[in-house]
Amino acid sequence: MYDYVLFDLDGTLTRSGDGIKKSAAYAIARLGYAPLSDAQLDKFVGPPLLEMFMTLCGMDEPTALKAVGFYRERFESVGWRENAVYPGIAPLLRALRAAGKYVAIATAKPEYFAVRIAEYFGMAPYLNAVTGASMADHHADKAALIARALPAGADKRRAVMVGDRKFDVLGAKAAGVHSLAVGYGYGSRDELEACAPDLFAADVSSLFSLLGVERPRGCFITFEGTDGCGKSTQMALAADWLSERGWELVRTREPGGCPISERIRQIVLSDASDADARGMTDECEALLFAASRAQHVHDVILPALRAGKIVLCDRFLDSSIVYQGYGRELGEDFIRQINKPALSARPDLTLLYEIDEREALGRATRDGHADRIEAEGAAYQRRVQSAYARLRDHEPERLRGVDATGTIEDVFARTQKALSDFLDTKE
Ligand code: TYD
């Protein structure tokens, strides 16, 4: 198996085509050349740009150099961020590092951009090195980059270069390391087959076994807090942020999350003015939440965790403990008992958004509508709030309090901190 795993960046770790193609099209337009088709622009992803401007647009070298200048102008300001890490790459890099492998990027892109991208998209903590071309090198030789990306004295027979274009495969062969071509990037099947890579991975999932690491088990992250604390907004932002960084996610919520449970949600969260629901007993309410959860765990949460995904869930068992156990005063033991079917899915991390209860309720009911639970009085809300605080003190390693005061951006910065602390340290 391999001790040294080198990755190409564009089309292998990141789906960067959008930013690259738009920047190339911008340069071509600035120089007054005829626009290229989308398929032609695809060819810009991976190889040195100068060569592409010359072969695809028929530019001479001085003009192509100007094109690279215009390209970089746009790429530097916006293009580098029109990018996302492929789903599943984040757990792959983490598993490789955890297995003690040497992991590096070897790209024909200027190292300056490659480092910035690796940092911004959260890959840097898992990498031993990021090797790219210099800004002035327009003919970057992949074999030389590969040699430079390896540590001194590395046994090349135990090294593999993973990439999506023929340049990566041919570079690997010239550098004397194994080649692994990926079929999900920008190289066509024909292009890759023609250069006969040692190994082929059709998707990110197959990279785990080909590189000799196990796919880590998924993890379960829940978002909790009193009504109006902003947790749903934070969860939506967190989902986008984690996906862009290459984590595979399932977003869900309680009560609900699957068809049966969404129907239960309609009953249990009916409007405060709904006469039919007004007579619902506290026990009935607690059992409906538990019923919804049992189905949700079975249909959505456990399958996603088994598939190695991160599950982000807006509320879970803690909500029943605080709202029904303490708010309705049914007691924590009763709630835990009726929720036994859900105990097989224990959250690995719970972010608890903490805010003054009056401010929170003001936010929650600003639109003038309150569900049955939001319409409860202040004493009830206070019991809920103090029950959350008690849970947090009782299980500090799982429940992390997040200060939910300030702007959405302020709170999101705290959310990001909590998530990176957890994901970068989790075994
Ligand atoms: P919430 O996440 O606030 O949904 P929305 O923002 O769409 O109104 O949750 C709905 C309500 O359900 C909230 O008042 C808390 C309550 N709830 C419980 O009382 N027990 C539970 O187990 C769950 C999951 C929610």
GROMACS .gro file of C-alpha atoms and ligand atoms in nm:
model
  452
    1MET     CA    1   0.000   0.000   0.000
    2TYR     CA    2   0.097   0.361  -0.042
    3ASP     CA    3   0.271   0.572   0.221
    4TYR     CA    4   0.273   0.886   0.006
    5VAL     CA    5  -0.046   1.009  -0.157
    6LEU     CA    6  -0.024   1.308  -0.389
    7PHE     CA    7  -0.333   1.476  -0.525
    8ASP     CA    8  -0.387   1.699  -0.821
    9LEU     CA    9  -0.609   1.991  -0.715
   10ASP     CA   10  -0.849   2.099  -0.993
   11GLY     CA   11  -1.091   1.823  -1.090
   12THR     CA   12  -0.950   1.583  -0.831
   13LEU     CA   13  -0.995   1.751  -0.492
   14THR     CA   14  -1.201   2.046  -0.607
   15ARG     CA   15  -1.473   2.106  -0.859
   16SER     CA   16  -1.307   2.425  -0.972
   17GLY     CA   17  -1.427   2.436  -1.330
   18ASP     CA   18  -1.667   2.722  -1.282
   19GLY     CA   19  -1.405   2.974  -1.169
   20ILE     CA   20  -1.144   2.854  -1.417
   21LYS     CA   21  -1.377   2.850  -1.717
   22LYS     CA   22  -1.527   3.189  -1.639
   23SER     CA   23  -1.181   3.339  -1.593
   24ALA     CA   24  -1.060   3.186  -1.923
   25ALA     CA   25  -1.372   3.313  -2.104
   26TYR     CA   26  -1.310   3.658  -1.953
   27ALA     CA   27  -0.952   3.665  -2.081
   28ILE     CA   28  -1.059   3.549  -2.428
   29ALA     CA   29  -1.327   3.821  -2.445
   30ARG     CA   30  -1.086   4.091  -2.321
   31LEU     CA   31  -0.853   4.007  -2.610
   32GLY     CA   32  -1.138   4.008  -2.864
   33TYR     CA   33  -1.110   3.638  -2.957
   34ALA     CA   34  -1.418   3.431  -3.050
   35PRO     CA   35  -1.583   3.274  -2.745
   36LEU     CA   36  -1.526   2.901  -2.687
   37SER     CA   37  -1.792   2.638  -2.623
   38ASP     CA   38  -1.843   2.500  -2.274
   39ALA     CA   39  -1.680   2.170  -2.375
   40GLN     CA   40  -1.375   2.356  -2.506
   41LEU     CA   41  -1.353   2.562  -2.187
   42ASP     CA   42  -1.352   2.233  -1.989
   43LYS     CA   43  -1.007   2.166  -2.133
   44PHE     CA   44  -0.868   2.461  -1.937
   45VAL     CA   45  -0.916   2.278  -1.609
   46GLY     CA   46  -0.586   2.119  -1.508
   47PRO     CA   47  -0.314   2.183  -1.767
   48PRO     CA   48  -0.091   2.492  -1.787
   49LEU     CA   49  -0.303   2.780  -1.918
   50LEU     CA   50  -0.055   2.926  -2.165
   51GLU     CA   51  -0.062   2.611  -2.374
   52MET     CA   52  -0.443   2.603  -2.369
   53PHE     CA   53  -0.479   2.965  -2.488
   54MET     CA   54  -0.235   2.885  -2.770
   55THR     CA   55  -0.388   2.556  -2.883
   56LEU     CA   56  -0.758   2.627  -2.827
   57CYS     CA   57  -0.770   2.992  -2.933
   58GLY     CA   58  -0.481   2.999  -3.179
   59MET     CA   59  -0.298   3.276  -2.985
   60ASP     CA   60   0.073   3.332  -3.031
   61GLU     CA   61   0.284   3.317  -2.717
   62PRO     CA   62   0.294   3.693  -2.636
   63THR     CA   63  -0.086   3.713  -2.672
   64ALA     CA   64  -0.136   3.399  -2.464
   65LEU     CA   65   0.080   3.555  -2.192
   66LYS     CA   66  -0.151   3.858  -2.194
   67ALA     CA   67  -0.446   3.618  -2.170
   68VAL     CA   68  -0.291   3.455  -1.863
   69GLY     CA   69  -0.261   3.805  -1.711
   70PHE     CA   70  -0.632   3.879  -1.768
   71TYR     CA   71  -0.723   3.531  -1.648
   72ARG     CA   72  -0.534   3.586  -1.323
   73GLU     CA   73  -0.693   3.927  -1.273
   74ARG     CA   74  -1.038   3.769  -1.258
   75PHE     CA   75  -0.926   3.449  -1.085
   76GLU     CA   76  -0.752   3.645  -0.809
   77SER     CA   77  -1.059   3.853  -0.730
   78VAL     CA   78  -1.350   3.608  -0.767
   79GLY     CA   79  -1.259   3.295  -0.966
   80TRP     CA   80  -1.069   3.112  -0.692
   81ARG     CA   81  -1.379   3.102  -0.476
   82GLU     CA   82  -1.614   2.976  -0.750
   83ASN     CA   83  -1.513   2.636  -0.631
   84ALA     CA   84  -1.604   2.355  -0.394
   85VAL     CA   85  -1.434   2.045  -0.259
   86TYR     CA   86  -1.589   1.724  -0.401
   87PRO     CA   87  -1.827   1.553  -0.159
   88GLY     CA   88  -1.641   1.288   0.038
   89ILE     CA   89  -1.293   1.441  -0.004
   90ALA     CA   90  -1.287   1.586   0.349
   91PRO     CA   91  -1.335   1.248   0.524
   92LEU     CA   92  -1.091   1.088   0.276
   93LEU     CA   93  -0.811   1.336   0.355
   94ARG     CA   94  -0.881   1.299   0.723
   95ALA     CA   95  -0.872   0.919   0.706
   96LEU     CA   96  -0.542   0.928   0.514
   97ARG     CA   97  -0.383   1.155   0.770
   98ALA     CA   98  -0.521   0.949   1.057
   99ALA     CA   99  -0.365   0.639   0.896
  100GLY     CA  100  -0.027   0.816   0.909
  101LYS     CA  101   0.011   0.868   0.534
  102TYR     CA  102   0.201   1.157   0.384
  103VAL     CA  103  -0.060   1.363   0.194
  104ALA     CA  104   0.020   1.648  -0.044
  105ILE     CA  105  -0.110   1.849  -0.336
  106ALA     CA  106   0.091   1.856  -0.660
  107THR     CA  107  -0.068   2.100  -0.903
  108ALA     CA  108   0.028   2.296  -1.212
  109LYS     CA  109  -0.161   2.592  -1.062
  110PRO     CA  110   0.053   2.863  -0.904
  111GLU     CA  111   0.135   2.751  -0.551
  112TYR     CA  112   0.015   3.089  -0.426
  113PHE     CA  113  -0.343   3.007  -0.534
  114ALA     CA  114  -0.322   2.641  -0.435
  115VAL     CA  115  -0.222   2.730  -0.078
  116ARG     CA  116  -0.498   2.988  -0.054
  117ILE     CA  117  -0.758   2.738  -0.179
  118ALA     CA  118  -0.636   2.460   0.051
  119GLU     CA  119  -0.666   2.695   0.347
  120TYR     CA  120  -0.997   2.857   0.259
  121PHE     CA  121  -1.168   2.524   0.187
  122GLY     CA  122  -1.041   2.358   0.505
  123MET     CA  123  -0.803   2.104   0.349
  124ALA     CA  124  -0.483   2.253   0.491
  125PRO     CA  125  -0.500   2.074   0.831
  126TYR     CA  126  -0.484   1.737   0.655
  127LEU     CA  127  -0.195   1.814   0.419
  128ASN     CA  128   0.179   1.773   0.469
  129ALA     CA  129   0.261   1.992   0.170
  130VAL     CA  130   0.110   2.199  -0.109
  131THR     CA  131   0.330   2.209  -0.418
  132GLY     CA  132   0.247   2.417  -0.724
  133ALA     CA  133   0.411   2.613  -1.001
  134SER     CA  134   0.563   2.956  -0.960
  135MET     CA  135   0.369   3.251  -1.103
  136ALA     CA  136   0.630   3.285  -1.379
  137ASP     CA  137   0.637   2.917  -1.477
  138HIS     CA  138   0.394   2.872  -1.765
  139HIS     CA  139   0.505   2.524  -1.868
  140ALA     CA  140   0.488   2.350  -1.530
  141ASP     CA  141   0.623   1.999  -1.567
  142LYS     CA  142   0.405   1.762  -1.368
  143ALA     CA  143   0.684   1.508  -1.314
  144ALA     CA  144   0.904   1.776  -1.158
  145LEU     CA  145   0.615   1.895  -0.941
  146ILE     CA  146   0.553   1.539  -0.824
  147ALA     CA  147   0.919   1.492  -0.736
  148ARG     CA  148   0.914   1.818  -0.543
  149ALA     CA  149   0.592   1.730  -0.358
  150LEU     CA  150   0.752   1.414  -0.211
  151PRO     CA  151   0.972   1.441   0.098
  152ALA     CA  152   1.344   1.385   0.053
  153GLY     CA  153   1.432   1.015   0.043
  154ALA     CA  154   1.072   0.897  -0.012
  155ASP     CA  155   1.044   0.549  -0.163
  156LYS     CA  156   0.873   0.621  -0.496
  157ARG     CA  157   0.739   0.267  -0.519
  158ARG     CA  158   0.521   0.352  -0.221
  159ALA     CA  159   0.390   0.674  -0.373
  160VAL     CA  160   0.082   0.737  -0.585
  161MET     CA  161  -0.032   1.040  -0.781
  162VAL     CA  162  -0.411   1.083  -0.798
  163GLY     CA  163  -0.542   1.301  -1.080
  164ASP     CA  164  -0.815   1.355  -1.337
  165ARG     CA  165  -0.614   1.443  -1.650
  166LYS     CA  166  -0.357   1.274  -1.871
  167PHE     CA  167  -0.098   1.524  -1.743
  168ASP     CA  168  -0.130   1.367  -1.398
  169VAL     CA  169  -0.100   1.008  -1.524
  170LEU     CA  170   0.187   1.083  -1.761
  171GLY     CA  171   0.356   1.299  -1.498
  172ALA     CA  172   0.331   1.013  -1.247
  173LYS     CA  173   0.485   0.769  -1.494
  174ALA     CA  174   0.769   1.010  -1.575
  175ALA     CA  175   0.832   1.068  -1.205
  176GLY     CA  176   0.837   0.693  -1.131
  177VAL     CA  177   0.535   0.686  -0.897
  178HIS     CA  178   0.207   0.495  -0.934
  179SER     CA  179  -0.081   0.666  -1.111
  180LEU     CA  180  -0.445   0.664  -1.008
  181ALA     CA  181  -0.688   0.830  -1.247
  182VAL     CA  182  -1.024   0.958  -1.126
  183GLY     CA  183  -1.323   0.955  -1.357
  184TYR     CA  184  -1.532   1.223  -1.184
  185GLY     CA  185  -1.316   1.521  -1.284
  186TYR     CA  186  -1.252   1.700  -1.613
  187GLY     CA  187  -1.060   1.435  -1.809
  188SER     CA  188  -1.269   1.226  -2.049
  189ARG     CA  189  -1.272   0.847  -2.026
  190ASP     CA  190  -1.091   0.827  -2.362
  191GLU     CA  191  -0.821   1.069  -2.251
  192LEU     CA  192  -0.757   0.867  -1.936
  193GLU     CA  193  -0.773   0.522  -2.094
  194ALA     CA  194  -0.528   0.629  -2.363
  195CYS     CA  195  -0.255   0.688  -2.105
  196ALA     CA  196  -0.313   0.360  -1.914
  197PRO     CA  197  -0.313   0.459  -1.547
  198ASP     CA  198  -0.219   0.190  -1.290
  199LEU     CA  199  -0.551   0.235  -1.111
  200PHE     CA  200  -0.886   0.394  -1.185
  201ALA     CA  201  -1.153   0.533  -0.948
  202ALA     CA  202  -1.491   0.620  -1.093
  203ASP     CA  203  -1.597   0.814  -0.782
  204VAL     CA  204  -1.465   0.954  -0.456
  205SER     CA  205  -1.598   0.656  -0.257
  206SER     CA  206  -1.377   0.412  -0.446
  207LEU     CA  207  -1.070   0.612  -0.345
  208PHE     CA  208  -1.100   0.489   0.013
  209SER     CA  209  -1.033   0.123  -0.069
  210LEU     CA  210  -0.788   0.195  -0.351
  211LEU     CA  211  -0.579   0.405  -0.113
  212GLY     CA  212  -0.614   0.150   0.166
  213VAL     CA  213  -0.812   0.343   0.425
  214GLU     CA  214  -1.149   0.272   0.577
  215ARG     CA  215  -1.434   0.507   0.528
  216PRO     CA  216  -1.496   0.663   0.871
  217ARG     CA  217  -1.837   0.624   1.033
  218GLY     CA  218  -2.059   0.928   0.991
  219CYS     CA  219  -2.129   1.173   1.267
  220PHE     CA  220  -2.443   1.314   1.410
  221ILE     CA  221  -2.463   1.685   1.492
  222THR     CA  222  -2.776   1.840   1.638
  223PHE     CA  223  -2.878   2.206   1.671
  224GLU     CA  224  -3.074   2.303   1.980
  225GLY     CA  225  -3.204   2.610   2.159
  226THR     CA  226  -3.519   2.792   2.260
  227ASP     CA  227  -3.763   2.916   1.995
  228GLY     CA  228  -3.615   3.206   1.800
  229CYS     CA  229  -3.252   3.144   1.901
  230GLY     CA  230  -3.152   3.133   1.531
  231LYS     CA  231  -3.041   2.767   1.520
  232SER     CA  232  -3.222   2.690   1.192
  233THR     CA  233  -3.049   2.979   1.014
  234GLN     CA  234  -2.716   2.869   1.158
  235MET     CA  235  -2.776   2.510   1.053
  236ALA     CA  236  -2.850   2.616   0.695
  237LEU     CA  237  -2.529   2.822   0.683
  238ALA     CA  238  -2.331   2.537   0.839
  239ALA     CA  239  -2.466   2.293   0.580
  240ASP     CA  240  -2.350   2.510   0.290
  241TRP     CA  241  -2.015   2.570   0.453
  242LEU     CA  242  -1.946   2.203   0.526
  243SER     CA  243  -2.061   2.089   0.179
  244GLU     CA  244  -1.830   2.339   0.012
  245ARG     CA  245  -1.548   2.189   0.220
  246GLY     CA  246  -1.609   1.836   0.093
  247TRP     CA  247  -1.820   1.680   0.369
  248GLU     CA  248  -2.116   1.467   0.264
  249LEU     CA  249  -2.423   1.583   0.446
  250VAL     CA  250  -2.779   1.502   0.523
  251ARG     CA  251  -2.986   1.793   0.654
  252THR     CA  252  -3.295   1.712   0.848
  253ARG     CA  253  -3.523   1.834   1.126
  254GLU     CA  254  -3.750   1.731   1.409
  255PRO     CA  255  -4.033   1.685   1.442
  256GLY     CA  256  -4.036   1.562   1.079
  257GLY     CA  257  -3.755   1.468   0.845
  258CYS     CA  258  -3.937   1.188   0.660
  259PRO     CA  259  -4.293   1.158   0.526
  260ILE     CA  260  -4.453   0.984   0.824
  261SER     CA  261  -4.283   1.215   1.072
  262GLU     CA  262  -4.374   1.527   0.873
  263ARG     CA  263  -4.737   1.420   0.902
  264ILE     CA  264  -4.697   1.382   1.277
  265ARG     CA  265  -4.540   1.729   1.279
  266GLN     CA  266  -4.858   1.877   1.132
  267ILE     CA  267  -5.058   1.741   1.424
  268VAL     CA  268  -4.818   1.816   1.706
  269LEU     CA  269  -4.727   2.167   1.590
  270SER     CA  270  -5.073   2.274   1.481
  271ASP     CA  271  -5.154   2.641   1.515
  272ALA     CA  272  -5.241   2.770   1.861
  273SER     CA  273  -5.588   2.860   1.728
  274ASP     CA  274  -5.664   2.503   1.607
  275ALA     CA  275  -5.962   2.390   1.818
  276ASP     CA  276  -5.909   2.015   1.748
  277ALA     CA  277  -5.553   2.021   1.880
  278ARG     CA  278  -5.627   2.236   2.185
  279GLY     CA  279  -5.723   1.940   2.398
  280MET     CA  280  -5.401   1.745   2.332
  281THR     CA  281  -5.267   1.602   2.656
  282ASP     CA  282  -4.905   1.655   2.751
  283GLU     CA  283  -4.846   1.280   2.732
  284CYS     CA  284  -5.000   1.262   2.383
  285GLU     CA  285  -4.772   1.547   2.274
  286ALA     CA  286  -4.461   1.378   2.415
  287LEU     CA  287  -4.553   1.045   2.252
  288LEU     CA  288  -4.611   1.211   1.916
  289PHE     CA  289  -4.265   1.369   1.929
  290ALA     CA  290  -4.121   1.029   2.025
  291ALA     CA  291  -4.315   0.853   1.746
  292SER     CA  292  -4.195   1.103   1.491
  293ARG     CA  293  -3.838   1.054   1.614
  294ALA     CA  294  -3.850   0.672   1.604
  295GLN     CA  295  -3.943   0.676   1.236
  296HIS     CA  296  -3.696   0.951   1.154
  297VAL     CA  297  -3.404   0.768   1.319
  298HIS     CA  298  -3.494   0.453   1.129
  299ASP     CA  299  -3.561   0.607   0.788
  300VAL     CA  300  -3.306   0.888   0.772
  301ILE     CA  301  -3.050   0.920   1.051
  302LEU     CA  302  -2.914   0.567   1.091
  303PRO     CA  303  -2.888   0.496   0.714
  304ALA     CA  304  -2.698   0.822   0.662
  305LEU     CA  305  -2.458   0.752   0.950
  306ARG     CA  306  -2.394   0.401   0.816
  307ALA     CA  307  -2.308   0.557   0.479
  308GLY     CA  308  -2.044   0.772   0.649
  309LYS     CA  309  -2.230   1.101   0.615
  310ILE     CA  310  -2.259   1.391   0.854
  311VAL     CA  311  -2.616   1.431   0.971
  312LEU     CA  312  -2.719   1.784   1.069
  313CYS     CA  313  -3.046   1.777   1.256
  314ASP     CA  314  -3.251   2.076   1.367
  315ARG     CA  315  -3.361   1.959   1.719
  316PHE     CA  316  -3.350   1.605   1.854
  317LEU     CA  317  -3.406   1.421   2.185
  318ASP     CA  318  -3.276   1.714   2.395
  319SER     CA  319  -3.577   1.915   2.274
  320SER     CA  320  -3.815   1.654   2.414
  321ILE     CA  321  -3.625   1.643   2.742
  322VAL     CA  322  -3.644   2.018   2.791
  323TYR     CA  323  -3.986   2.097   2.637
  324GLN     CA  324  -4.187   1.794   2.747
  325GLY     CA  325  -3.971   1.670   3.037
  326TYR     CA  326  -3.925   2.010   3.204
  327GLY     CA  327  -4.155   2.255   3.019
  328ARG     CA  328  -4.457   2.025   3.052
  329GLU     CA  329  -4.309   1.874   3.370
  330LEU     CA  330  -4.345   1.512   3.256
  331GLY     CA  331  -4.003   1.433   3.394
  332GLU     CA  332  -3.678   1.339   3.222
  333ASP     CA  333  -3.708   0.965   3.296
  334PHE     CA  334  -4.045   0.936   3.127
  335ILE     CA  335  -3.911   1.113   2.817
  336ARG     CA  336  -3.603   0.893   2.798
  337GLN     CA  337  -3.821   0.584   2.833
  338ILE     CA  338  -4.061   0.668   2.553
  339ASN     CA  339  -3.768   0.765   2.331
  340LYS     CA  340  -3.589   0.430   2.364
  341PRO     CA  341  -3.626   0.352   1.990
  342ALA     CA  342  -3.424   0.666   1.913
  343LEU     CA  343  -3.138   0.603   2.153
  344SER     CA  344  -2.938   0.413   1.891
  345ALA     CA  345  -2.866   0.751   1.731
  346ARG     CA  346  -2.680   0.953   1.993
  347PRO     CA  347  -2.558   1.293   1.881
  348ASP     CA  348  -2.178   1.322   1.870
  349LEU     CA  349  -2.204   1.698   1.902
  350THR     CA  350  -2.491   1.928   1.997
  351LEU     CA  351  -2.466   2.301   1.940
  352LEU     CA  352  -2.684   2.480   2.189
  353TYR     CA  353  -2.771   2.837   2.086
  354GLU     CA  354  -2.806   3.045   2.398
  355ILE     CA  355  -2.995   3.370   2.407
  356ASP     CA  356  -3.205   3.568   2.650
  357GLU     CA  357  -3.549   3.403   2.639
  358ARG     CA  358  -3.748   3.725   2.585
  359GLU     CA  359  -3.532   3.826   2.288
  360ALA     CA  360  -3.567   3.476   2.144
  361LEU     CA  361  -3.944   3.463   2.177
  362GLY     CA  362  -3.970   3.809   2.020
  363ARG     CA  363  -3.773   3.677   1.718
  364ALA     CA  364  -3.981   3.357   1.698
  365THR     CA  365  -4.322   3.523   1.703
  366ARG     CA  366  -4.234   3.833   1.499
  367ASP     CA  367  -4.453   3.715   1.210
  368GLY     CA  368  -4.756   3.715   1.441
  369HIS     CA  369  -4.803   3.335   1.428
  370ALA     CA  370  -4.727   3.108   1.715
  371ASP     CA  371  -4.754   2.729   1.719
  372ARG     CA  372  -4.900   2.557   2.028
  373ILE     CA  373  -4.561   2.542   2.195
  374GLU     CA  374  -4.445   2.895   2.113
  375ALA     CA  375  -4.775   3.019   2.256
  376GLU     CA  376  -4.696   2.882   2.604
  377GLY     CA  377  -4.631   3.137   2.877
  378ALA     CA  378  -4.310   3.284   3.015
  379ALA     CA  379  -4.280   3.040   3.307
  380TYR     CA  380  -4.283   2.749   3.064
  381GLN     CA  381  -4.016   2.911   2.846
  382ARG     CA  382  -3.801   2.975   3.156
  383ARG     CA  383  -3.823   2.608   3.255
  384VAL     CA  384  -3.713   2.514   2.903
  385GLN     CA  385  -3.422   2.756   2.915
  386SER     CA  386  -3.293   2.637   3.250
  387ALA     CA  387  -3.331   2.272   3.148
  388TYR     CA  388  -3.109   2.337   2.846
  389ALA     CA  389  -2.848   2.498   3.070
  390ARG     CA  390  -2.862   2.197   3.302
  391LEU     CA  391  -2.811   1.953   3.013
  392ARG     CA  392  -2.515   2.157   2.892
  393ASP     CA  393  -2.354   2.150   3.238
  394HIS     CA  394  -2.423   1.780   3.271
  395GLU     CA  395  -2.273   1.673   2.935
  396PRO     CA  396  -2.021   1.943   2.846
  397GLU     CA  397  -1.825   1.716   2.609
  398ARG     CA  398  -2.131   1.670   2.385
  399LEU     CA  399  -2.332   1.988   2.432
  400ARG     CA  400  -2.145   2.298   2.334
  401GLY     CA  401  -2.304   2.631   2.423
  402VAL     CA  402  -2.289   2.889   2.143
  403ASP     CA  403  -2.354   3.254   2.227
  404ALA     CA  404  -2.647   3.337   1.996
  405THR     CA  405  -2.648   3.714   2.050
  406GLY     CA  406  -2.533   3.958   1.781
  407THR     CA  407  -2.565   3.943   1.405
  408ILE     CA  408  -2.611   3.624   1.200
  409GLU     CA  409  -2.247   3.661   1.089
  410ASP     CA  410  -2.123   3.695   1.449
  411VAL     CA  411  -2.307   3.381   1.550
  412PHE     CA  412  -2.193   3.197   1.239
  413ALA     CA  413  -1.830   3.269   1.320
  414ARG     CA  414  -1.892   3.092   1.655
  415THR     CA  415  -2.070   2.807   1.478
  416GLN     CA  416  -1.774   2.759   1.243
  417LYS     CA  417  -1.533   2.757   1.535
  418ALA     CA  418  -1.733   2.492   1.719
  419LEU     CA  419  -1.762   2.274   1.409
  420SER     CA  420  -1.394   2.297   1.313
  421ASP     CA  421  -1.287   2.222   1.671
  422PHE     CA  422  -1.501   1.912   1.658
  423LEU     CA  423  -1.430   1.786   1.304
  424ASP     CA  424  -1.057   1.845   1.318
  425THR     CA  425  -1.016   1.662   1.647
  426LYS     CA  426  -1.272   1.384   1.620
  427GLU     CA  427  -1.113   1.038   1.599
  428TYD     P1  428  -3.871   2.460   1.573
  428TYD     O1  429  -3.740   2.400   1.544
  428TYD     O2  430  -3.877   2.586   1.649
  428TYD     O3  431  -3.953   2.470   1.437
  428TYD     P2  432  -4.002   2.603   1.365
  428TYD     O4  433  -3.886   2.699   1.372
  428TYD     O5  434  -4.035   2.558   1.227
  428TYD     O6  435  -4.121   2.650   1.443
  428TYD     O7  436  -3.951   2.347   1.655
  428TYD     C1  437  -4.086   2.349   1.667
  428TYD     C2  438  -4.133   2.341   1.808
  428TYD     O8  439  -4.137   2.205   1.852
  428TYD     C3  440  -4.050   2.415   1.909
  428TYD     O9  441  -4.136   2.503   1.981
  428TYD     C4  442  -4.000   2.309   2.002
  428TYD     C5  443  -4.096   2.198   1.985
  428TYD     N1  444  -4.041   2.064   2.012
  428TYD     C6  445  -4.077   2.001   2.130
  428TYD    O10  446  -4.150   2.055   2.213
  428TYD     N2  447  -4.030   1.876   2.153
  428TYD     C7  448  -3.950   1.811   2.066
  428TYD    O11  449  -3.908   1.696   2.089
  428TYD     C8  450  -3.916   1.878   1.943
  428TYD     C9  451  -3.829   1.811   1.842
  428TYD    C10  452  -3.964   2.005   1.921
   0.00000   0.00000   0.00000
